[in-house]
Coordinates of C-alpha atoms and ligand atoms in Angstrom, one line a residue:
M373 CA 47.6 91.9 131.9
S374 CA 50.0 90.8 134.7
E375 CA 53.5 89.5 134.0
A376 CA 52.4 86.1 135.4
S377 CA 49.5 85.7 133.0
D378 CA 51.9 86.8 130.2
A379 CA 54.2 84.0 131.1
S380 CA 51.4 81.4 131.3
K381 CA 50.1 82.6 128.0
E382 CA 53.5 82.2 126.5
K383 CA 53.6 78.7 127.9
S384 CA 50.2 77.8 126.4
Y385 CA 51.7 78.5 123.0
S386 CA 54.6 76.1 123.5
R387 CA 54.0 73.0 121.4
G388 CA 56.2 70.3 120.0
I389 CA 56.3 70.0 116.3
T390 CA 57.4 67.1 114.1
I391 CA 59.4 67.8 110.9
E392 CA 59.9 65.0 108.4
F393 CA 62.7 65.1 105.9
R394 CA 62.8 63.2 102.6
N395 CA 66.4 62.1 103.1
E396 CA 69.5 62.2 105.3
E397 CA 70.9 65.2 103.4
E398 CA 67.8 67.3 104.0
S399 CA 67.9 66.4 107.7
R400 CA 71.5 67.3 108.0
G401 CA 71.0 70.6 106.2
F402 CA 68.2 71.6 108.6
H403 CA 70.2 70.6 111.6
C404 CA 73.2 72.8 110.5
A405 CA 71.0 75.7 109.8
F406 CA 69.2 75.3 113.2
E407 CA 72.5 75.0 115.1
Q408 CA 73.8 78.2 113.4
W409 CA 70.7 80.1 114.2
K410 CA 70.8 78.9 117.8
K411 CA 74.4 80.2 118.2
E412 CA 73.5 83.6 116.7
V413 CA 70.5 83.9 119.0
V414 CA 72.7 83.1 122.1
I415 CA 75.3 85.6 121.0
Q416 CA 72.7 88.3 120.3
A417 CA 71.2 87.7 123.7
L418 CA 74.6 88.1 125.3
L419 CA 75.2 91.3 123.5
K420 CA 71.8 92.7 124.5
V421 CA 72.3 91.8 128.2
H422 CA 75.7 93.4 128.0
S423 CA 74.6 96.7 126.5
R424 CA 71.5 96.9 128.8
R425 CA 73.6 96.3 131.9
A426 CA 76.3 98.7 130.8
C427 CA 74.2 101.7 129.9
G428 CA 70.6 101.0 130.9
A429 CA 69.4 101.0 127.3
G430 CA 69.1 98.1 124.9
R431 CA 70.5 99.8 121.8
Q432 CA 73.2 98.4 119.6
L433 CA 76.3 100.6 120.3
N434 CA 78.9 98.9 118.3
R435 CA 77.8 100.0 114.9
P436 CA 79.8 102.8 113.2
E437 CA 76.7 104.6 112.1
M438 CA 75.7 104.9 115.8
A439 CA 79.1 106.6 116.5
G440 CA 77.4 110.0 117.0
A441 CA 75.8 108.8 120.2
S442 CA 78.8 106.9 121.5
H443 CA 80.2 109.6 123.6
I444 CA 76.9 109.7 125.6
H445 CA 77.3 105.9 126.0
R446 CA 80.9 106.3 127.2
A447 CA 79.9 109.0 129.7
S448 CA 77.2 106.8 131.2
L449 CA 79.5 103.9 131.4
R450 CA 82.0 105.9 133.4
Q451 CA 79.3 107.0 135.8
L452 CA 78.6 103.3 136.6
G453 CA 81.9 103.4 138.5
A454 CA 83.9 100.4 139.6
A455 CA 81.0 98.4 141.0
G456 CA 79.1 98.4 137.7
A457 CA 82.2 98.3 135.6
R458 CA 82.6 94.6 135.4
S459 CA 79.3 92.9 135.3
C460 CA 78.8 89.1 135.3
L461 CA 77.2 87.7 132.2
P462 CA 75.1 84.5 132.3
N463 CA 78.1 82.5 131.0
E464 CA 80.2 83.9 133.8
M465 CA 82.3 85.9 131.4
T466 CA 82.8 89.5 132.5
S467 CA 82.1 92.5 130.3
S468 CA 84.5 95.4 130.4
S469 CA 82.4 98.5 130.4
A470 CA 84.4 101.4 129.0
S471 CA 85.3 100.8 125.4
K472 CA 89.0 100.7 125.1
F473 CA 88.6 101.4 121.4
D474 CA 86.6 104.6 121.9
D475 CA 89.2 105.8 124.5
K476 CA 92.1 105.6 122.1
I477 CA 90.6 106.6 118.8
E478 CA 88.7 109.7 117.8
E479 CA 85.2 109.1 116.4
S480 CA 85.7 110.7 113.0
S481 CA 88.8 108.6 112.3
A482 CA 87.0 105.4 113.4
K483 CA 84.0 106.2 111.2
M484 CA 86.2 106.6 108.1
Y485 CA 88.2 103.6 109.0
F486 CA 85.3 101.2 109.3
H487 CA 83.6 102.7 106.2
Y488 CA 86.8 101.9 104.2
Y489 CA 86.9 98.3 105.5
G490 CA 83.2 97.9 104.9
Q491 CA 83.7 98.1 101.2
L492 CA 84.3 94.8 99.4
L493 CA 86.8 96.3 97.0
H494 CA 89.3 97.1 99.8
Q495 CA 89.0 93.6 101.3
Q496 CA 89.5 92.2 97.8
N497 CA 92.7 94.2 97.4
M498 CA 94.1 92.6 100.5
M499 CA 92.8 89.1 99.5
Q500 CA 94.6 89.5 96.2
D501 CA 97.9 90.2 97.8
Y502 CA 99.0 86.6 97.3
V503 CA 102.1 87.0 99.4
R504 CA 100.0 88.0 102.3
T505 CA 97.0 85.7 101.9
G506 CA 99.1 82.8 100.7
S507 CA 101.4 83.1 103.8
Y508 CA 98.3 83.0 106.1
Y509 CA 96.9 80.0 104.2
A510 CA 100.2 78.1 104.4
A511 CA 100.8 79.0 108.0
V512 CA 97.3 77.8 109.0
L513 CA 97.1 74.6 106.9
Q514 CA 100.7 73.6 107.7
N515 CA 99.9 73.9 111.4
R516 CA 96.6 71.9 111.4
T517 CA 97.4 70.5 114.8
D518 CA 97.1 74.0 116.3
F519 CA 93.6 74.4 114.8
T520 CA 92.0 70.9 114.8
D521 CA 89.2 70.7 117.3
R522 CA 90.2 74.1 118.7
V523 CA 88.1 77.2 119.4
V524 CA 89.4 80.1 117.2
V525 CA 88.7 83.9 117.3
D526 CA 89.4 85.8 114.1
V527 CA 90.2 89.3 115.3
G528 CA 88.9 91.8 112.6
A529 CA 87.7 89.1 110.3
G530 CA 86.9 91.4 107.3
S531 CA 85.6 89.1 104.5
G532 CA 86.0 86.1 106.8
I533 CA 88.8 84.6 104.7
L534 CA 91.0 83.7 107.7
S535 CA 88.0 82.2 109.5
L536 CA 87.4 80.0 106.5
F537 CA 91.1 78.9 106.5
A538 CA 90.9 78.1 110.2
A539 CA 87.7 76.0 109.6
Q540 CA 89.5 74.2 106.7
A541 CA 92.2 73.3 109.2
G542 CA 89.7 71.6 111.3
A543 CA 88.7 74.2 113.9
K544 CA 85.9 73.2 116.3
H545 CA 84.4 76.6 116.1
V546 CA 85.5 80.0 114.8
Y547 CA 84.2 83.3 116.1
A548 CA 84.7 85.9 113.3
V549 CA 84.6 89.3 114.9
E550 CA 84.3 92.3 112.5
A551 CA 83.3 95.8 113.4
S552 CA 82.5 97.1 109.9
D553 CA 79.6 96.4 107.6
M554 CA 81.9 93.8 106.0
A555 CA 80.5 91.5 108.7
D556 CA 77.3 91.1 106.5
Y557 CA 79.4 90.2 103.5
A558 CA 81.4 87.7 105.6
R559 CA 78.1 86.0 106.6
K560 CA 77.2 85.7 103.0
L561 CA 80.6 84.4 101.9
I562 CA 80.7 81.9 104.8
S563 CA 77.2 80.6 104.2
G564 CA 78.2 80.0 100.6
N565 CA 80.7 77.4 102.0
P566 CA 78.3 75.0 103.7
S567 CA 80.9 72.4 104.6
L568 CA 82.6 75.1 106.8
S569 CA 79.8 77.5 107.7
E570 CA 78.4 75.4 110.5
R571 CA 81.6 75.9 112.4
I572 CA 81.8 79.7 112.0
S573 CA 79.8 82.4 113.7
V574 CA 80.2 86.0 112.5
I575 CA 79.9 88.6 115.2
K576 CA 79.4 92.2 114.2
G577 CA 81.1 94.5 116.7
K578 CA 84.5 95.7 118.0
V579 CA 86.7 93.1 119.7
E580 CA 87.0 95.6 122.6
E581 CA 83.2 95.4 123.1
V582 CA 81.6 92.2 122.0
E583 CA 81.1 89.2 124.3
L584 CA 81.8 85.6 123.2
P585 CA 80.2 82.5 124.7
E586 CA 83.6 80.7 125.3
K587 CA 87.3 81.3 125.4
A588 CA 89.6 80.7 122.4
D589 CA 92.5 78.3 122.1
I590 CA 94.0 80.4 119.3
L591 CA 93.6 83.9 117.9
I592 CA 94.1 84.6 114.2
S593 CA 94.3 88.1 112.8
E594 CA 95.8 90.4 110.2
P595 CA 96.3 93.6 112.2
M596 CA 99.4 94.9 110.4
G597 CA 99.4 98.4 108.9
T598 CA 102.2 100.3 107.1
L599 CA 105.3 100.0 109.3
L600 CA 103.5 97.3 111.2
I601 CA 101.9 99.7 113.7
N602 CA 99.8 102.0 111.5
E603 CA 96.0 101.8 112.1
R604 CA 96.7 100.9 115.7
M605 CA 95.0 97.6 115.2
L606 CA 97.8 95.7 117.0
E607 CA 96.3 97.2 120.2
S608 CA 92.9 95.6 119.4
Y609 CA 94.7 92.3 118.8
I610 CA 96.4 92.5 122.2
I611 CA 93.1 93.5 123.9
A612 CA 91.4 90.5 122.2
R613 CA 94.2 88.3 123.6
D614 CA 93.5 89.5 127.1
R615 CA 89.7 89.2 126.7
F616 CA 89.3 85.9 124.9
L617 CA 92.5 83.8 124.8
V618 CA 93.0 80.9 127.2
P619 CA 96.3 81.1 129.2
K620 CA 99.2 79.9 126.9
G621 CA 96.8 80.0 123.9
K622 CA 98.4 80.6 120.5
M623 CA 98.5 83.7 118.4
F624 CA 98.8 83.8 114.6
P625 CA 100.8 86.0 114.1
T626 CA 103.0 85.5 117.2
I627 CA 105.6 88.3 117.0
G628 CA 106.3 91.2 114.7
R629 CA 109.5 93.0 113.9
I630 CA 110.2 96.4 112.5
H631 CA 113.5 96.5 110.6
M632 CA 115.4 99.7 110.0
A633 CA 118.5 100.8 108.0
P634 CA 119.8 104.1 106.6
F635 CA 119.5 104.5 102.9
S636 CA 120.9 106.7 100.1
D637 CA 118.6 107.7 97.3
E638 CA 119.5 110.9 95.3
Y639 CA 116.6 110.4 92.9
L640 CA 114.0 110.3 95.7
Y641 CA 115.5 113.2 97.5
I642 CA 115.6 115.4 94.5
E643 CA 112.0 114.4 93.6
I644 CA 110.8 115.5 97.1
A645 CA 113.0 118.6 97.5
N646 CA 112.2 120.0 94.0
K647 CA 108.5 119.5 94.0
Q648 CA 106.7 122.4 92.2
Q649 CA 108.8 125.4 92.2
N650 CA 107.6 126.7 88.9
Y651 CA 104.0 126.1 88.1
Y652 CA 102.4 127.2 84.8
G653 CA 104.7 130.3 85.0
V654 CA 103.7 131.1 88.5
N655 CA 106.4 131.3 91.1
L656 CA 105.5 129.2 94.0
M657 CA 108.5 130.2 96.1
P658 CA 106.5 132.3 98.6
L659 CA 104.9 129.1 99.9
H660 CA 108.0 127.0 99.3
G661 CA 109.3 126.9 103.0
T662 CA 106.0 125.5 104.3
A663 CA 105.5 123.2 101.4
F664 CA 109.0 121.9 101.7
Q665 CA 108.5 121.0 105.3
G666 CA 105.2 119.4 104.4
Y667 CA 106.7 117.1 101.8
F668 CA 109.4 115.9 104.2
S669 CA 106.7 115.2 106.8
Q670 CA 105.3 112.5 104.6
P671 CA 106.9 109.0 104.9
V672 CA 107.4 107.6 101.4
V673 CA 105.6 104.3 100.7
D674 CA 107.1 102.3 97.8
A675 CA 109.2 99.3 96.9
F676 CA 112.9 100.1 96.7
D677 CA 116.0 98.3 95.6
P678 CA 117.8 96.9 98.8
R679 CA 121.1 98.0 97.3
L680 CA 120.1 101.5 98.4
L681 CA 120.7 100.5 102.0
V682 CA 124.0 101.7 103.4
A683 CA 124.3 99.5 106.5
P684 CA 122.9 96.2 107.8
A685 CA 119.4 96.5 109.3
I686 CA 118.6 96.5 113.0
S687 CA 115.2 95.2 114.4
H688 CA 112.7 96.2 117.0
V689 CA 110.7 93.2 118.2
I690 CA 107.1 93.2 119.4
D691 CA 106.0 90.0 121.0
F692 CA 102.2 89.9 120.7
T693 CA 101.9 87.1 123.3
S694 CA 103.4 89.3 126.1
A695 CA 103.0 93.0 125.1
K696 CA 101.5 94.6 128.2
V697 CA 99.1 97.4 129.1
N698 CA 101.0 100.6 129.7
A699 CA 102.9 100.8 133.0
T700 CA 101.3 104.2 133.7
G701 CA 97.9 102.4 134.1
S702 CA 96.4 103.9 131.0
S703 CA 94.5 101.0 129.6
S704 CA 94.2 102.6 126.1
C705 CA 97.9 102.7 125.5
L706 CA 100.0 99.6 125.2
R707 CA 103.7 99.8 126.1
K708 CA 105.9 99.2 123.1
I709 CA 103.0 99.5 120.7
C710 CA 101.8 103.0 121.6
M711 CA 105.2 104.4 122.3
N712 CA 108.2 103.0 120.6
D713 CA 111.5 104.7 121.4
I714 CA 114.2 102.9 119.3
P715 CA 117.8 103.8 119.6
L716 CA 119.6 103.5 116.3
R717 CA 123.2 102.5 115.6
F718 CA 124.7 101.5 112.3
V719 CA 128.1 101.3 110.7
S720 CA 128.1 102.6 107.1
S721 CA 129.4 100.1 104.5
T722 CA 130.1 102.9 102.0
G723 CA 130.9 106.6 101.5
T724 CA 127.7 108.3 100.5
R725 CA 125.0 110.8 101.4
V726 CA 122.4 109.3 103.8
H727 CA 118.9 110.5 103.0
G728 CA 117.0 108.9 105.8
L729 CA 115.8 105.7 107.4
A730 CA 114.2 102.8 105.5
C731 CA 111.8 100.6 107.4
W732 CA 109.8 97.4 106.8
F733 CA 108.4 94.6 108.9
D734 CA 107.8 90.9 109.1
V735 CA 105.6 88.7 111.3
L736 CA 106.1 85.2 112.5
F737 CA 103.5 82.5 112.7
G738 CA 104.9 80.4 115.5
G739 CA 103.1 77.2 114.7
S740 CA 103.7 73.9 116.5
T741 CA 104.6 72.2 113.2
V742 CA 106.0 75.0 111.0
Q743 CA 107.4 78.4 111.9
R744 CA 106.5 80.7 109.0
W745 CA 107.5 84.3 108.3
L746 CA 105.6 86.8 106.3
T747 CA 108.1 89.5 105.2
T748 CA 107.7 92.9 103.5
A749 CA 111.5 93.3 103.1
P750 CA 112.9 95.2 100.1
G751 CA 114.0 92.6 97.5
A752 CA 111.4 90.1 98.7
P753 CA 108.2 89.7 96.6
V754 CA 106.3 92.9 96.9
T755 CA 103.2 93.1 99.2
H756 CA 100.5 95.8 99.4
W757 CA 102.4 97.2 102.4
Y758 CA 105.5 97.9 100.2
Q759 CA 108.2 99.5 102.4
L760 CA 108.4 102.8 104.1
R761 CA 111.1 105.5 104.0
C762 CA 111.5 108.5 106.3
V763 CA 113.4 111.1 104.2
L764 CA 115.4 113.8 106.0
A765 CA 115.3 117.4 104.6
Q766 CA 119.0 117.6 105.4
P767 CA 121.1 114.6 104.2
I768 CA 124.2 113.6 106.2
Y769 CA 127.5 112.6 104.7
V770 CA 129.2 109.4 105.8
M771 CA 132.5 107.5 105.0
P772 CA 132.9 103.7 104.9
G773 CA 133.1 102.4 108.4
Q774 CA 131.6 105.6 109.9
E775 CA 129.1 105.1 112.7
I776 CA 125.6 106.5 112.3
T777 CA 123.6 106.9 115.5
G778 CA 120.2 108.3 116.3
R779 CA 116.7 107.6 117.5
L780 CA 113.3 106.8 116.1
H781 CA 110.6 107.8 118.5
M782 CA 107.0 106.8 117.5
V783 CA 104.1 108.1 119.4
A784 CA 100.5 106.9 118.8
H785 CA 97.8 109.5 118.1
K786 CA 94.0 109.3 118.1
A787 CA 93.7 109.3 114.3
Q788 CA 94.8 105.6 114.4
S789 CA 98.3 106.3 113.5
Y790 CA 101.7 107.7 114.7
T791 CA 103.9 110.7 114.8
L792 CA 107.5 109.7 113.9
N793 CA 110.4 111.7 115.2
L794 CA 113.6 110.7 113.5
T795 CA 117.2 111.8 114.3
L796 CA 120.3 110.5 112.5
S797 CA 123.8 111.7 113.3
A798 CA 127.2 110.9 111.8
K799 CA 129.7 110.2 114.5
M800 CA 133.3 111.5 114.4
W801 CA 135.4 109.3 112.1
G802 CA 139.1 108.7 111.7
P803 CA 141.7 110.2 114.0
G804 CA 140.1 111.5 117.2
A805 CA 137.0 109.4 116.7
E806 CA 137.4 107.8 120.1
Q807 CA 136.5 111.1 121.7
G808 CA 133.0 110.3 120.4
G809 CA 131.9 113.6 118.9
I810 CA 129.0 114.1 116.5
L811 CA 129.9 115.6 113.1
Q812 CA 126.4 116.3 111.7
T813 CA 122.9 115.7 112.9
S814 CA 119.6 115.8 111.0
S815 CA 116.1 115.5 112.4
G816 CA 112.6 115.2 111.0
K817 CA 109.0 114.9 112.2
L818 CA 106.7 112.7 110.1
D819 CA 103.0 111.7 110.2
L820 CA 102.5 108.1 109.4
K821 CA 98.8 108.9 108.7
E822 CA 99.8 111.0 105.7
P823 CA 102.2 109.0 103.6
Y824 CA 103.3 109.7 100.0
Y825 CA 102.3 106.6 98.1
R826 CA 105.1 106.5 95.5
M827 CA 104.5 102.8 94.8
S828 CA 107.2 102.3 92.2
Q829 CA 108.4 98.8 91.5
P830 CA 112.0 98.2 92.6
Q831 CA 114.4 99.7 90.0
A832 CA 117.9 98.8 89.3
Y833 CA 119.8 101.9 90.5
P834 CA 123.1 102.6 88.9
M835 CA 125.9 102.1 91.5
S836 CA 128.7 104.6 91.7
Q837 CA 132.2 103.1 91.6
D838 CA 132.8 103.5 95.3
Q839 CA 129.3 102.0 96.1
Q840 CA 129.7 98.4 95.4
P841 CA 126.7 96.2 96.3
V842 CA 127.1 94.8 99.8
Q843 CA 125.3 91.8 101.3
L844 CA 123.1 93.7 103.6
L845 CA 120.0 91.7 103.7
Q846 CA 119.4 88.1 104.4
T847 CA 116.1 88.4 106.0
Q848 CA 115.6 84.9 107.3
D849 CA 119.1 84.0 108.5
L850 CA 120.2 87.5 109.5
Q851 CA 122.0 88.2 112.7
V852 CA 119.8 91.1 113.9
Q853 CA 120.0 93.4 116.8
T854 CA 116.9 93.6 118.9
H855 CA 115.8 95.6 121.9
D856 CA 114.4 94.6 125.2
E857 CA 111.2 96.2 126.6
G858 CA 112.8 99.5 127.5
G859 CA 114.5 99.6 124.1
S860 CA 117.9 100.1 125.8
N861 CA 119.7 96.7 125.8
L862 CA 120.8 95.5 122.4
L863 CA 120.6 91.7 122.1
Q864 CA 121.9 89.5 119.4
Q865 CA 119.2 87.3 118.0
S866 CA 119.5 84.8 115.3
V867 CA 116.2 84.2 113.4
Ligands
LIG2371 C1 93.5 94.4 107.6 S1 91.8 93.9 107.6 C2 92.0 92.2 107.6 C3 90.7 91.5 107.1 C4 90.8 89.9 107.1 N1 91.1 89.4 108.4 C5 91.8 89.5 106.1 O1 92.9 89.1 106.5 O2 91.6 89.6 104.9 C6 91.4 94.3 109.2 C7 89.9 94.1 109.6 O3 89.7 94.3 111.0 C8 88.6 95.1 111.2 N2 88.8 95.7 112.5 C9 89.8 96.6 112.8 N3 89.7 97.0 114.1 C10 88.7 96.2 114.7 C11 88.2 96.1 116.0 N4 88.7 96.8 117.0 N5 87.2 95.3 116.2 C12 86.7 94.5 115.1 N6 87.1 94.6 113.9 C13 88.2 95.4 113.6 C14 88.5 96.1 110.1 O4 87.2 96.6 109.9 C15 89.0 95.2 108.9 O5 88.0 94.6 108.3

């Protein structure tokens, strides 16, 4: 049968149908369900066109269980070359061909990652972090004007909770993009909230790969990992900005800051340094050197008492609205997010042994009505991120007023995390200090992917007589030092 006769046959089956409803409510219910179905059909059609144009086959490539075939997909995408690389879709949006996600992340890591987030129990853990979820709820609902009648994209929607908040705040439409199988649960959860569901479409796929039928006025996302940058999801957030956000559109969160300060914690140091030397009468010393190095390569995740900090914190700011693709042209690596080189400079407020660098982060929701911070600082209500400490195998001794300098160099790797290179030095102190010499230096290399989850609640540490509590942390009103893009200029910023 010819194509033409196929088409006419199709036409001959087209008939109008009349549906009668018993009441207004039934009619409205049907209308909503139909509109939702229509939207999904349009999005699915766009996705099919996109993947067919990109690789010449109509298969779904975004699903984690298809990961085994994705390198073939990537290769064929590259062969398309520049001409085929940005094909026009029917809605005049362009599709970027090579997956920026696949470029930066190794397959095995991505598979485990999306498997983890595909489980309801892990999403539930995050939802039950009330500091986190409550901050998002307040930030969205207190800034209704930013959401009312606006198009929203929820980047990595998980259960869909933030999409539901955005719809509660009056969003015209929310596109909830989620790569893991959690997308199916999100659909279920959203359809159980009928007053909101008609304004939310769940799209299963990676933000780097899916197409949306329209641009967004505002992005909402929870892309923060341990130390802000772990999981490398911030990069997906930035890519979503470049792909979907209208110029000058809003981002919730808007900026993130990593805060750092040297700390002293004898208990923690002894716990790490003395791990397993005698074991059921077996001398473990032959392996001690390697094991010792291994323990100190693990950043410690727990909640600590802020009185352990020995100097006021400095901050490294990442502005999500302006972070750019790497200057080297590598589209998979975002400057400041992939490679953070942070010069450190502190003045010790006490005489003590410094055991390493303590870090935490906060993010700002820069709403038009209310500017709201979500903080993970020590001393603040504990979140599921806790805080992070990089412990040095060799502590350094400092006196009150002595300068501590150094560098934290963080380099992204393909397992969705970072290698941290930390150096701390005690500068010359007292007479002759102006000659600027270094007294002691200690360095460590840590893998953010392999933390030691110590998870203790903050404890009241006994203070030695010469270590009086100092006012080190006033997270909201603090005068903090921040870096410019190159990390070289220190600016004073009052937040
Ligand atoms: C930290 S969870 C947040 C979930 C939800 N937004 C919330 O706040 O409860 C991050 C979610 O983003 C998803 N995700 C991560 N990278 C993604 C990407 N590139 N594209 C789509 N989803 C992604 C993960 O599968 C996960 O469900």
